[in-house]
Amino acid sequence: QAGPISVQNRSFYSDPNYPSLANIPAEDPETYAMIQKADTVGVFQIESRAQMAMLPRLRPNCFYDLVIEVAIVRPGPIQGKMVHPFLQRRQGIEQVEYPSEALRAVLERTLGVPIFQEQVMQIAMVAAGFSGSEADHLRRSMAAWARRGGMEHMHQRLVSGMLERGYSEDFAEQIFQQIRGFGEYGFPESHAASFALLVYVSSWMKCHHPAAFTCALLNSQPMGFYQPAQLVQDAQRHGVRVLPVDVRFSDWDCSLEKMGSESFFSLRLGLRMVKGLPEKAGRRVAEARQQKRFDNVQDLTNRAELNRGHLAKLAESAALRGLAGHRHRARWEVAAVEKPAPLWGQGKNSLKQSREQTSRSPSFYSDPKYSIRPPTEADDIRTDYASTGLTLGRHPVALLRKQLRHRRAVTARELQKRAHGTRLRACGLVTMRQRPATASGTIFLTLEDETGTVNVVIWPRLWEKQRAQLVGATLLAVDGIMETDGKVHHLIADRVHDFSVLARDLDARSRDFH
């Protein structure tokens, strides 16, 4: 069959060979290789900055490693100072030792470091003599301790119980501090295992079916850490061909398409991506097209019962490109559309009038002798973001690369090749700001350019000094020191600059940037 073939949800998911929780291959090496590189944009639970910084260090290579990964990047283990010892032991830098054989049975699976709530309860029972009911009370009381304080009575009970059983005072105090850390939020092992299953399945889908993975995420927005623009750019970096919103092919939801005999799926953006377009109007477009392809904008207007507001949204998003041409021509076409006649309840005269309106379109604005200048690349990119929140054209920063090089800014790809301790400047769009409660006021920024992302650390003092630039800039330059730990790269900022002014008046300069 010629032309695109849209994969509809019903037929696609009824295929018995379609991946599911029951039949996805276990312990897939390619999936773990992707996870170890922190290539996890959009993956449930392991897409945050903290998780992506942990993955190359922990390097999960089996399912239980994912269980630990999910649980260890939590306020409890972090506040209890369990993360660094675990990584040191995992990497063979620190020797694993157990205070007793009884505790070895409790802690061996996590290299001697308590990570799960169940382990805290077992330690209290094994090392301090707690009864089962006391240990359960300990579990239920941890969060309350964090809110209300008053842990001294438990401190005395735990420490004295451990001392009576031959454990050192230093070890007893260390365990108490770790338990207090769990009061901030620690995971049960069973909970972590359930999450880890979803992590693995999501990662497998991203690794082996990136188009379907991204399609599902876009249809589930808003959710997660990333906007549609970042999800689409990540998919493109993974070789996914992304097709634009187009009334000739797009359903309301994003979908998968095969062109002719191609063996791979492309991702077709849905009409849901058009900002301000009501879902009912978008679904009417898809339903009318199923009956017969659209001849022109007037035909679309009549059969999908669209008003000028709907048409204006579609024109701005370039969804009318196949019927009217580029955005500027589409705007003229929309302006020339005649008000559609009612399609029901008005008899033959109204239907005849509707057909006459359709036959008179396209309007004289489409006549070749009336030349309408196409938009510049910069205008297209800006309007893409305004109308759909993303662009399938070049990244906006690519148009500014010549200017940025004059200002000594390196790309995200170049930054990753620089040595630890190198001073440099990076610049990009601010796509994420995070201020975790466990980071003592530290801000984590993510900058994005045409080559990838840059992870930036902003200390509290710099945040207070340059808050206006950090909050207000859309295009931000950061001066700082490169910190590299294996495959984990961070730029420790000491000064920032608002370069948003460079993005203004791009239309006049865009032809000079290549």
Coordinates of C-alpha atoms in Angstrom, one line a residue:
Q1 CA 0.0 0.0 0.0
A2 CA 1.4 3.4 -1.0
G3 CA 1.6 6.2 1.5
P4 CA 1.7 6.2 5.3
I5 CA 0.1 3.5 7.3
S6 CA -1.1 4.7 10.7
V7 CA -0.9 2.1 13.4
Q8 CA -4.2 2.3 15.4
N9 CA -4.2 1.4 19.0
R10 CA -6.7 -1.5 18.7
S11 CA -5.0 -3.5 16.1
F12 CA -1.5 -2.7 17.3
Y13 CA -2.0 -3.8 20.9
S14 CA -4.1 -6.9 20.0
D15 CA -1.1 -8.4 18.3
P16 CA 0.0 -11.4 20.5
N17 CA 3.6 -10.6 19.7
Y18 CA 3.4 -7.0 21.0
P19 CA 5.7 -6.5 24.0
S20 CA 4.1 -6.7 27.4
L21 CA 5.2 -7.3 31.0
A22 CA 4.7 -11.0 30.4
N23 CA 6.9 -11.5 27.4
I24 CA 9.6 -8.9 27.4
P25 CA 13.0 -10.7 27.5
A26 CA 14.6 -10.6 30.9
E27 CA 18.1 -9.3 31.6
D28 CA 18.7 -7.9 28.1
P29 CA 22.3 -6.8 27.8
E30 CA 21.5 -3.9 25.4
T31 CA 19.0 -2.5 27.8
Y32 CA 21.5 -2.5 30.7
A33 CA 24.2 -1.0 28.5
M34 CA 21.8 1.9 27.7
I35 CA 20.9 2.3 31.4
Q36 CA 24.6 2.3 32.4
K37 CA 25.2 5.3 30.1
A38 CA 22.3 7.2 31.8
D39 CA 20.5 7.3 28.5
T40 CA 17.2 7.3 30.3
V41 CA 15.3 10.5 29.3
G42 CA 11.7 9.7 29.8
V43 CA 12.2 6.4 31.7
F44 CA 10.1 5.9 34.8
Q45 CA 12.0 6.6 38.1
I46 CA 15.5 6.9 36.6
E47 CA 15.1 10.1 34.5
S48 CA 15.9 12.7 37.2
R49 CA 19.3 14.4 37.4
A50 CA 20.1 12.5 40.6
Q51 CA 19.3 9.1 39.1
M52 CA 21.1 9.9 35.9
A53 CA 24.2 10.9 37.9
M54 CA 24.0 7.6 39.9
L55 CA 23.6 5.2 36.9
P56 CA 27.1 5.4 35.5
R57 CA 28.5 5.0 39.0
L58 CA 26.3 2.1 40.1
R59 CA 26.3 0.5 36.6
P60 CA 23.3 -1.8 37.0
N61 CA 23.7 -5.1 35.1
C62 CA 20.9 -7.2 36.6
F63 CA 17.4 -6.7 37.9
Y64 CA 18.4 -6.5 41.6
D65 CA 20.8 -3.7 40.7
L66 CA 17.8 -1.8 39.5
V67 CA 16.0 -2.5 42.8
I68 CA 18.9 -0.9 44.6
E69 CA 19.1 2.0 42.2
V70 CA 15.5 2.9 42.7
A71 CA 15.9 2.8 46.5
I72 CA 19.2 4.4 47.0
V73 CA 18.5 7.7 45.4
R74 CA 16.1 8.7 48.2
P75 CA 16.2 11.2 51.0
G76 CA 16.6 8.3 53.6
P77 CA 19.8 6.7 52.3
I78 CA 21.2 10.1 51.3
Q79 CA 20.6 11.7 54.7
G80 CA 21.8 8.5 56.4
K81 CA 25.1 8.8 54.4
M82 CA 24.7 5.3 52.9
V83 CA 25.2 6.2 49.2
H84 CA 29.0 6.9 49.2
P85 CA 29.9 3.7 51.2
F86 CA 27.8 1.6 48.9
L87 CA 29.4 3.0 45.8
Q88 CA 32.9 2.6 47.2
R89 CA 32.2 -1.1 48.0
R90 CA 30.4 -1.6 44.7
Q91 CA 33.4 -0.3 42.8
G92 CA 35.9 -2.4 44.9
I93 CA 37.5 0.7 46.5
E94 CA 36.4 -0.1 50.0
Q95 CA 36.4 -3.6 51.5
V96 CA 33.0 -5.1 52.6
E97 CA 33.0 -6.0 56.3
Y98 CA 30.3 -7.2 58.6
P99 CA 30.2 -6.6 62.3
S100 CA 28.8 -10.1 62.9
E101 CA 27.6 -13.1 61.0
A102 CA 24.1 -12.3 62.0
L103 CA 24.2 -9.0 60.4
R104 CA 25.9 -10.5 57.3
A105 CA 22.7 -12.3 56.6
V106 CA 20.8 -9.0 56.8
L107 CA 23.2 -6.8 54.8
E108 CA 25.1 -9.0 52.4
R109 CA 22.8 -8.4 49.4
T110 CA 23.5 -4.6 49.8
L111 CA 27.2 -4.9 50.6
G112 CA 26.9 -4.2 54.3
V113 CA 24.9 -1.0 53.8
P114 CA 21.3 -0.8 54.9
I115 CA 19.2 0.5 52.0
F116 CA 15.7 -0.8 52.5
Q117 CA 13.2 -0.3 55.4
E118 CA 13.0 -4.1 56.0
Q119 CA 16.8 -4.1 56.7
V120 CA 16.4 -1.4 59.3
M121 CA 13.8 -3.4 61.1
Q122 CA 16.0 -6.6 60.8
I123 CA 19.0 -4.7 62.2
A124 CA 16.9 -3.5 65.2
M125 CA 15.8 -7.1 65.9
V126 CA 19.2 -8.8 65.3
A127 CA 21.6 -6.3 66.7
A128 CA 19.5 -4.5 69.4
G129 CA 17.1 -7.2 70.5
F130 CA 13.9 -5.6 69.3
S131 CA 10.8 -7.8 69.3
G132 CA 8.8 -8.1 66.1
S133 CA 6.2 -5.6 67.3
E134 CA 8.9 -3.1 68.4
A135 CA 10.5 -3.4 65.0
D136 CA 7.1 -2.8 63.3
H137 CA 6.6 0.2 65.6
L138 CA 10.0 1.5 64.5
R139 CA 9.0 1.2 60.9
R140 CA 5.7 3.1 61.4
S141 CA 7.3 5.7 63.5
M142 CA 10.2 6.7 61.3
A143 CA 8.3 9.4 59.3
A144 CA 6.7 10.7 62.5
W145 CA 10.2 11.1 64.0
A146 CA 11.3 13.3 61.1
R147 CA 8.2 15.5 61.5
R148 CA 8.1 15.8 65.3
G149 CA 11.5 14.9 66.5
G150 CA 11.8 13.2 69.9
M151 CA 14.1 10.3 68.9
E152 CA 16.2 10.3 72.0
H153 CA 14.3 7.5 73.7
M154 CA 14.8 5.3 70.6
H155 CA 18.4 6.3 70.5
Q156 CA 19.0 5.0 74.0
R157 CA 17.1 1.8 73.3
L158 CA 19.0 1.0 70.1
V159 CA 22.5 1.9 71.3
S160 CA 22.2 0.1 74.6
G161 CA 20.7 -3.0 72.9
M162 CA 23.7 -3.1 70.5
L163 CA 26.2 -2.6 73.2
E164 CA 24.7 -5.4 75.3
R165 CA 25.2 -7.7 72.3
G166 CA 28.9 -6.9 71.8
Y167 CA 28.7 -4.2 69.0
S168 CA 30.9 -1.2 69.3
E169 CA 29.6 2.2 70.3
D170 CA 30.8 3.7 67.0
F171 CA 28.8 1.1 65.0
A172 CA 25.8 1.6 67.2
E173 CA 25.8 5.4 66.6
Q174 CA 26.3 4.9 62.9
I175 CA 23.3 2.6 62.7
F176 CA 21.2 5.1 64.7
Q177 CA 22.1 7.9 62.3
Q178 CA 21.2 5.7 59.3
I179 CA 17.8 4.9 60.9
R180 CA 17.2 8.5 61.5
G181 CA 18.0 9.2 57.8
F182 CA 15.2 6.7 56.9
G183 CA 12.8 9.0 58.7
E184 CA 13.2 11.4 55.8
Y185 CA 12.0 8.7 53.3
G186 CA 13.2 5.3 52.7
F187 CA 11.9 2.6 50.4
P188 CA 10.6 -0.9 51.3
E189 CA 12.4 -3.5 49.2
S190 CA 9.1 -4.8 47.9
H191 CA 8.1 -1.4 46.7
A192 CA 11.5 -0.9 45.1
A193 CA 11.2 -4.2 43.3
S194 CA 7.8 -3.2 41.8
F195 CA 9.2 0.1 40.6
A196 CA 12.3 -1.7 39.2
L197 CA 10.1 -3.9 37.0
L198 CA 8.6 -0.8 35.5
V199 CA 12.0 0.7 35.1
Y200 CA 13.3 -2.3 33.2
V201 CA 10.3 -2.6 30.9
S202 CA 10.3 1.1 30.2
S203 CA 14.1 0.9 29.5
W204 CA 13.7 -2.1 27.2
M205 CA 11.0 -0.3 25.2
K206 CA 13.1 2.8 24.9
C207 CA 16.1 0.7 23.8
H208 CA 14.4 -1.5 21.2
H209 CA 11.3 0.5 20.2
P210 CA 12.1 4.2 20.7
A211 CA 9.4 5.5 18.4
A212 CA 6.7 3.6 20.3
F213 CA 8.2 4.6 23.6
T214 CA 8.2 8.3 22.7
C215 CA 4.8 8.1 21.1
A216 CA 3.3 6.8 24.4
L217 CA 5.0 9.5 26.4
L218 CA 3.7 12.3 24.2
N219 CA 0.2 10.9 24.4
S220 CA 0.5 10.9 28.2
Q221 CA 1.6 14.5 28.7
P222 CA 1.9 16.3 31.0
M223 CA 4.1 14.0 33.1
G224 CA 7.6 13.4 34.1
F225 CA 10.6 15.7 34.1
Y226 CA 10.7 16.5 30.3
Q227 CA 8.7 18.6 28.0
P228 CA 7.7 17.2 24.5
A229 CA 10.5 19.2 22.9
Q230 CA 13.1 17.3 24.9
L231 CA 11.4 13.9 24.4
V232 CA 11.3 14.5 20.6
Q233 CA 14.9 15.6 20.4
D234 CA 16.0 12.6 22.4
A235 CA 14.0 10.3 20.0
Q236 CA 15.7 12.0 17.0
R237 CA 19.1 11.4 18.5
H238 CA 18.2 7.7 18.7
G239 CA 17.4 7.6 15.0
V240 CA 13.6 8.0 15.1
R241 CA 12.2 9.8 12.2
V242 CA 9.6 12.3 13.5
L243 CA 6.9 13.5 11.1
P244 CA 5.1 16.8 11.7
V245 CA 1.5 17.5 12.6
D246 CA -0.4 17.4 9.3
V247 CA -4.2 17.3 8.9
R248 CA -3.8 14.9 6.0
F249 CA -2.2 12.2 8.2
S250 CA -2.4 13.1 11.9
D251 CA -4.9 11.6 14.3
W252 CA -5.7 13.3 17.6
D253 CA -3.0 11.3 19.4
C254 CA 0.5 10.8 18.2
S255 CA 0.8 7.6 16.2
L256 CA 3.3 5.3 14.4
E257 CA 3.5 5.1 10.6
K258 CA 5.3 3.0 8.1
M259 CA 6.0 4.5 4.7
G260 CA 5.3 1.9 1.9
S261 CA 7.6 -1.1 2.4
E262 CA 9.8 0.4 5.1
S263 CA 10.5 -2.0 8.0
F264 CA 10.7 0.7 10.7
F265 CA 8.1 2.9 12.3
S266 CA 8.2 6.7 12.2
L267 CA 6.6 8.8 14.8
R268 CA 3.7 11.0 13.5
L269 CA 2.9 14.0 15.8
G270 CA -0.8 14.2 16.6
L271 CA -3.2 17.1 16.5
R272 CA -3.0 17.1 20.3
M273 CA 0.3 18.9 19.9
V274 CA -1.4 22.0 18.4
K275 CA -1.8 24.4 21.3
G276 CA -5.3 25.7 21.8
L277 CA -7.0 23.2 19.4
P278 CA -10.0 21.5 21.2
E279 CA -9.9 17.7 21.3
K280 CA -13.3 17.5 19.8
A281 CA -12.2 19.6 16.8
G282 CA -9.1 17.5 16.4
R283 CA -11.0 14.2 16.4
R284 CA -13.5 15.6 13.9
V285 CA -10.6 16.2 11.5
A286 CA -9.4 12.6 11.9
E287 CA -12.9 11.2 11.5
A288 CA -13.7 13.2 8.4
R289 CA -10.4 12.2 6.8
Q290 CA -11.2 8.6 7.3
Q291 CA -14.2 9.0 5.0
K292 CA -12.3 10.8 2.2
R293 CA -9.1 12.8 1.9
F294 CA -9.3 16.6 2.1
D295 CA -9.2 18.5 -1.2
N296 CA -8.4 21.9 0.2
V297 CA -8.8 24.1 3.3
Q298 CA -12.5 24.9 2.5
D299 CA -13.2 21.2 2.2
L300 CA -11.5 20.6 5.6
T301 CA -13.5 23.4 7.1
N302 CA -16.8 22.1 5.9
R303 CA -16.5 18.4 6.7
A304 CA -14.7 18.8 10.0
E305 CA -17.0 21.6 11.1
L306 CA -14.1 23.9 12.0
N307 CA -14.4 27.6 12.9
R308 CA -11.8 30.3 12.1
G309 CA -10.2 29.9 15.5
H310 CA -9.6 26.2 14.9
L311 CA -8.2 27.0 11.4
A312 CA -5.9 29.7 12.8
K313 CA -4.4 27.2 15.3
L314 CA -3.8 24.7 12.5
A315 CA -2.3 27.3 10.2
E316 CA 0.1 28.5 12.9
S317 CA 1.3 24.9 13.7
A318 CA 1.9 24.3 9.9
A319 CA -0.6 21.5 10.0
L320 CA -2.2 22.8 6.8
R321 CA 1.1 22.6 4.9
G322 CA -0.2 19.9 2.6
L323 CA -3.4 21.8 1.7
A324 CA -2.2 25.4 1.7
G325 CA 1.6 25.4 1.7
H326 CA 3.8 27.2 4.2
R327 CA 2.5 29.1 7.2
H328 CA 2.2 32.5 5.4
R329 CA 0.1 31.0 2.6
A330 CA -1.9 29.0 5.1
R331 CA -2.9 32.2 6.9
W332 CA -4.1 33.7 3.7
E333 CA -6.1 30.5 2.9
V334 CA -7.7 30.6 6.3
A335 CA -8.6 34.3 5.8
A336 CA -10.3 33.4 2.5
V337 CA -12.4 30.5 3.9
E338 CA -16.1 31.1 3.6
K339 CA -18.2 30.3 6.7
P340 CA -19.3 26.7 6.3
A341 CA -23.0 25.9 5.9
P342 CA -24.7 23.6 8.4
L343 CA -24.3 20.0 7.4
W344 CA -27.3 18.7 9.1
G345 CA -31.0 19.5 9.4
Q346 CA -31.1 22.0 6.5
G347 CA -31.9 19.9 3.5
K348 CA -30.6 19.8 0.0
N349 CA -30.1 23.5 -0.5
S350 CA -27.5 23.7 2.3
L351 CA -25.6 20.7 1.0
K352 CA -25.6 22.2 -2.5
Q353 CA -24.2 25.5 -1.0
S354 CA -21.5 23.6 0.9
R355 CA -20.4 21.8 -2.3
E356 CA -20.3 25.2 -4.1
Q357 CA -18.1 26.7 -1.4
T358 CA -15.7 23.8 -1.6
S359 CA -15.5 24.0 -5.4
R360 CA -14.6 27.7 -5.2
S361 CA -11.6 27.0 -3.0
P362 CA -8.6 27.4 -3.2
S363 CA -9.1 31.1 -3.2
F364 CA -7.3 33.7 -5.4
Y365 CA -4.6 33.9 -2.6
S366 CA -3.4 30.5 -3.8
D367 CA -2.9 31.7 -7.4
P368 CA 0.7 31.4 -8.4
K369 CA 0.8 35.0 -9.6
Y370 CA 0.3 36.2 -6.1
S371 CA 3.7 35.4 -4.5
I372 CA 3.7 35.1 -0.7
R373 CA 7.1 35.1 0.8
P374 CA 7.8 31.9 2.9
P375 CA 8.8 32.4 6.5
T376 CA 12.5 32.4 7.4
E377 CA 14.0 29.5 9.2
A378 CA 14.1 31.4 12.5
D379 CA 10.5 32.5 12.1
D380 CA 9.5 28.9 11.5
I381 CA 11.4 27.7 14.6
R382 CA 9.9 30.4 16.8
T383 CA 6.4 29.7 15.6
D384 CA 6.9 26.0 16.0
Y385 CA 7.6 26.5 19.7
A386 CA 4.8 28.9 20.1
S387 CA 2.2 26.7 18.4
T388 CA 3.3 23.1 19.4
G389 CA 6.0 23.5 22.0
L390 CA 8.7 21.9 19.8
T391 CA 10.3 22.1 16.4
L392 CA 11.4 19.5 13.9
G393 CA 13.8 22.0 12.3
R394 CA 17.2 22.9 13.6
H395 CA 17.6 23.5 17.3
P396 CA 17.3 27.3 18.0
V397 CA 20.8 27.4 19.5
A398 CA 22.2 26.0 16.2
L399 CA 21.2 29.3 14.6
L400 CA 23.2 31.2 17.2
R401 CA 26.3 29.0 17.2
K402 CA 28.5 31.5 15.3
Q403 CA 27.6 34.2 17.8
L404 CA 28.2 31.9 20.7
R405 CA 31.6 30.8 19.5
H406 CA 32.6 34.5 19.4
R407 CA 31.6 34.5 23.1
R408 CA 33.8 31.4 23.8
A409 CA 30.9 29.1 24.5
V410 CA 31.5 25.4 23.8
T411 CA 28.8 22.8 22.8
A412 CA 27.5 20.1 25.1
R413 CA 29.3 17.5 23.1
E414 CA 32.6 19.4 23.3
L415 CA 32.1 19.8 27.0
Q416 CA 32.0 16.1 27.6
K417 CA 35.5 15.7 26.1
R418 CA 37.1 18.3 28.4
A419 CA 39.3 17.2 31.2
H420 CA 38.4 17.4 34.9
G421 CA 39.1 20.8 36.3
T422 CA 38.9 22.6 32.9
R423 CA 37.4 26.1 33.1
L424 CA 34.9 26.8 30.3
R425 CA 31.7 28.4 29.2
A426 CA 28.6 26.6 28.1
C427 CA 25.4 28.1 26.8
G428 CA 21.9 26.7 26.0
L429 CA 18.2 26.8 26.6
V430 CA 17.2 26.3 30.3
T431 CA 15.1 23.1 30.2
M432 CA 15.1 22.1 33.9
R433 CA 15.6 23.7 37.3
Q434 CA 15.6 21.4 40.4
R435 CA 16.2 22.2 44.1
P436 CA 16.0 18.9 46.0
A437 CA 15.3 19.1 49.7
T438 CA 18.4 16.9 50.4
A439 CA 20.8 19.2 48.5
S440 CA 21.1 22.0 51.1
G441 CA 19.9 24.7 48.8
T442 CA 21.9 23.7 45.8
I443 CA 20.2 24.2 42.4
F444 CA 20.6 21.8 39.5
L445 CA 20.1 23.3 36.0
T446 CA 20.0 21.5 32.7
L447 CA 21.0 23.5 29.6
E448 CA 20.2 22.2 26.1
D449 CA 21.9 23.0 22.8
E450 CA 21.9 21.4 19.3
T451 CA 24.3 18.7 20.4
G452 CA 22.9 17.6 23.8
T453 CA 22.5 18.7 27.4
V454 CA 24.8 20.2 30.1
N455 CA 24.3 19.5 33.8
V456 CA 25.0 22.6 35.8
V457 CA 25.4 22.9 39.6
I458 CA 24.5 26.2 41.2
W459 CA 25.7 26.8 44.8
P460 CA 23.3 28.7 47.1
R461 CA 25.6 31.7 47.2
L462 CA 25.6 32.1 43.4
W463 CA 21.8 31.6 43.4
E464 CA 21.3 34.5 45.8
K465 CA 23.7 36.7 43.9
Q466 CA 22.4 36.1 40.4
R467 CA 18.8 34.9 41.0
A468 CA 17.3 37.3 38.4
Q469 CA 19.5 35.8 35.5
L470 CA 19.0 32.2 36.7
V471 CA 15.2 32.6 36.9
G472 CA 14.6 35.0 33.9
A473 CA 17.0 33.8 31.2
T474 CA 15.8 31.5 28.5
L475 CA 19.2 31.4 26.9
L476 CA 21.8 31.1 29.7
A477 CA 25.6 31.1 29.5
V478 CA 27.4 29.5 32.5
D479 CA 31.1 30.0 33.4
G480 CA 32.5 27.3 35.6
I481 CA 34.8 24.4 36.3
M482 CA 34.3 21.0 34.7
E483 CA 33.9 18.1 37.1
T484 CA 34.2 14.6 35.6
D485 CA 33.8 11.3 37.4
G486 CA 34.0 8.6 34.8
K487 CA 31.1 9.2 32.5
V488 CA 29.4 11.7 34.8
H489 CA 30.0 15.4 33.9
H490 CA 28.9 18.5 35.8
L491 CA 29.7 22.1 35.3
I492 CA 30.2 23.8 38.6
A493 CA 29.0 27.4 38.0
D494 CA 30.8 30.5 39.4
R495 CA 29.0 33.0 37.1
V496 CA 26.1 33.1 34.7
H497 CA 25.1 35.4 31.9
D498 CA 21.7 36.1 30.4
F499 CA 22.2 35.7 26.6
S500 CA 18.5 35.8 25.8
V501 CA 19.1 39.0 23.8
L502 CA 20.9 37.0 21.2
A503 CA 17.8 35.2 20.3
R504 CA 16.0 38.4 19.3
D505 CA 15.8 39.5 15.7
L506 CA 16.9 36.1 14.5
D507 CA 14.9 36.6 11.3
A508 CA 17.4 39.3 10.1
R509 CA 20.4 37.1 10.8
S510 CA 19.3 33.5 10.3
R511 CA 20.5 33.3 6.7
D512 CA 24.0 34.0 7.9
F513 CA 24.1 31.0 10.3
H514 CA 25.1 27.6 8.9

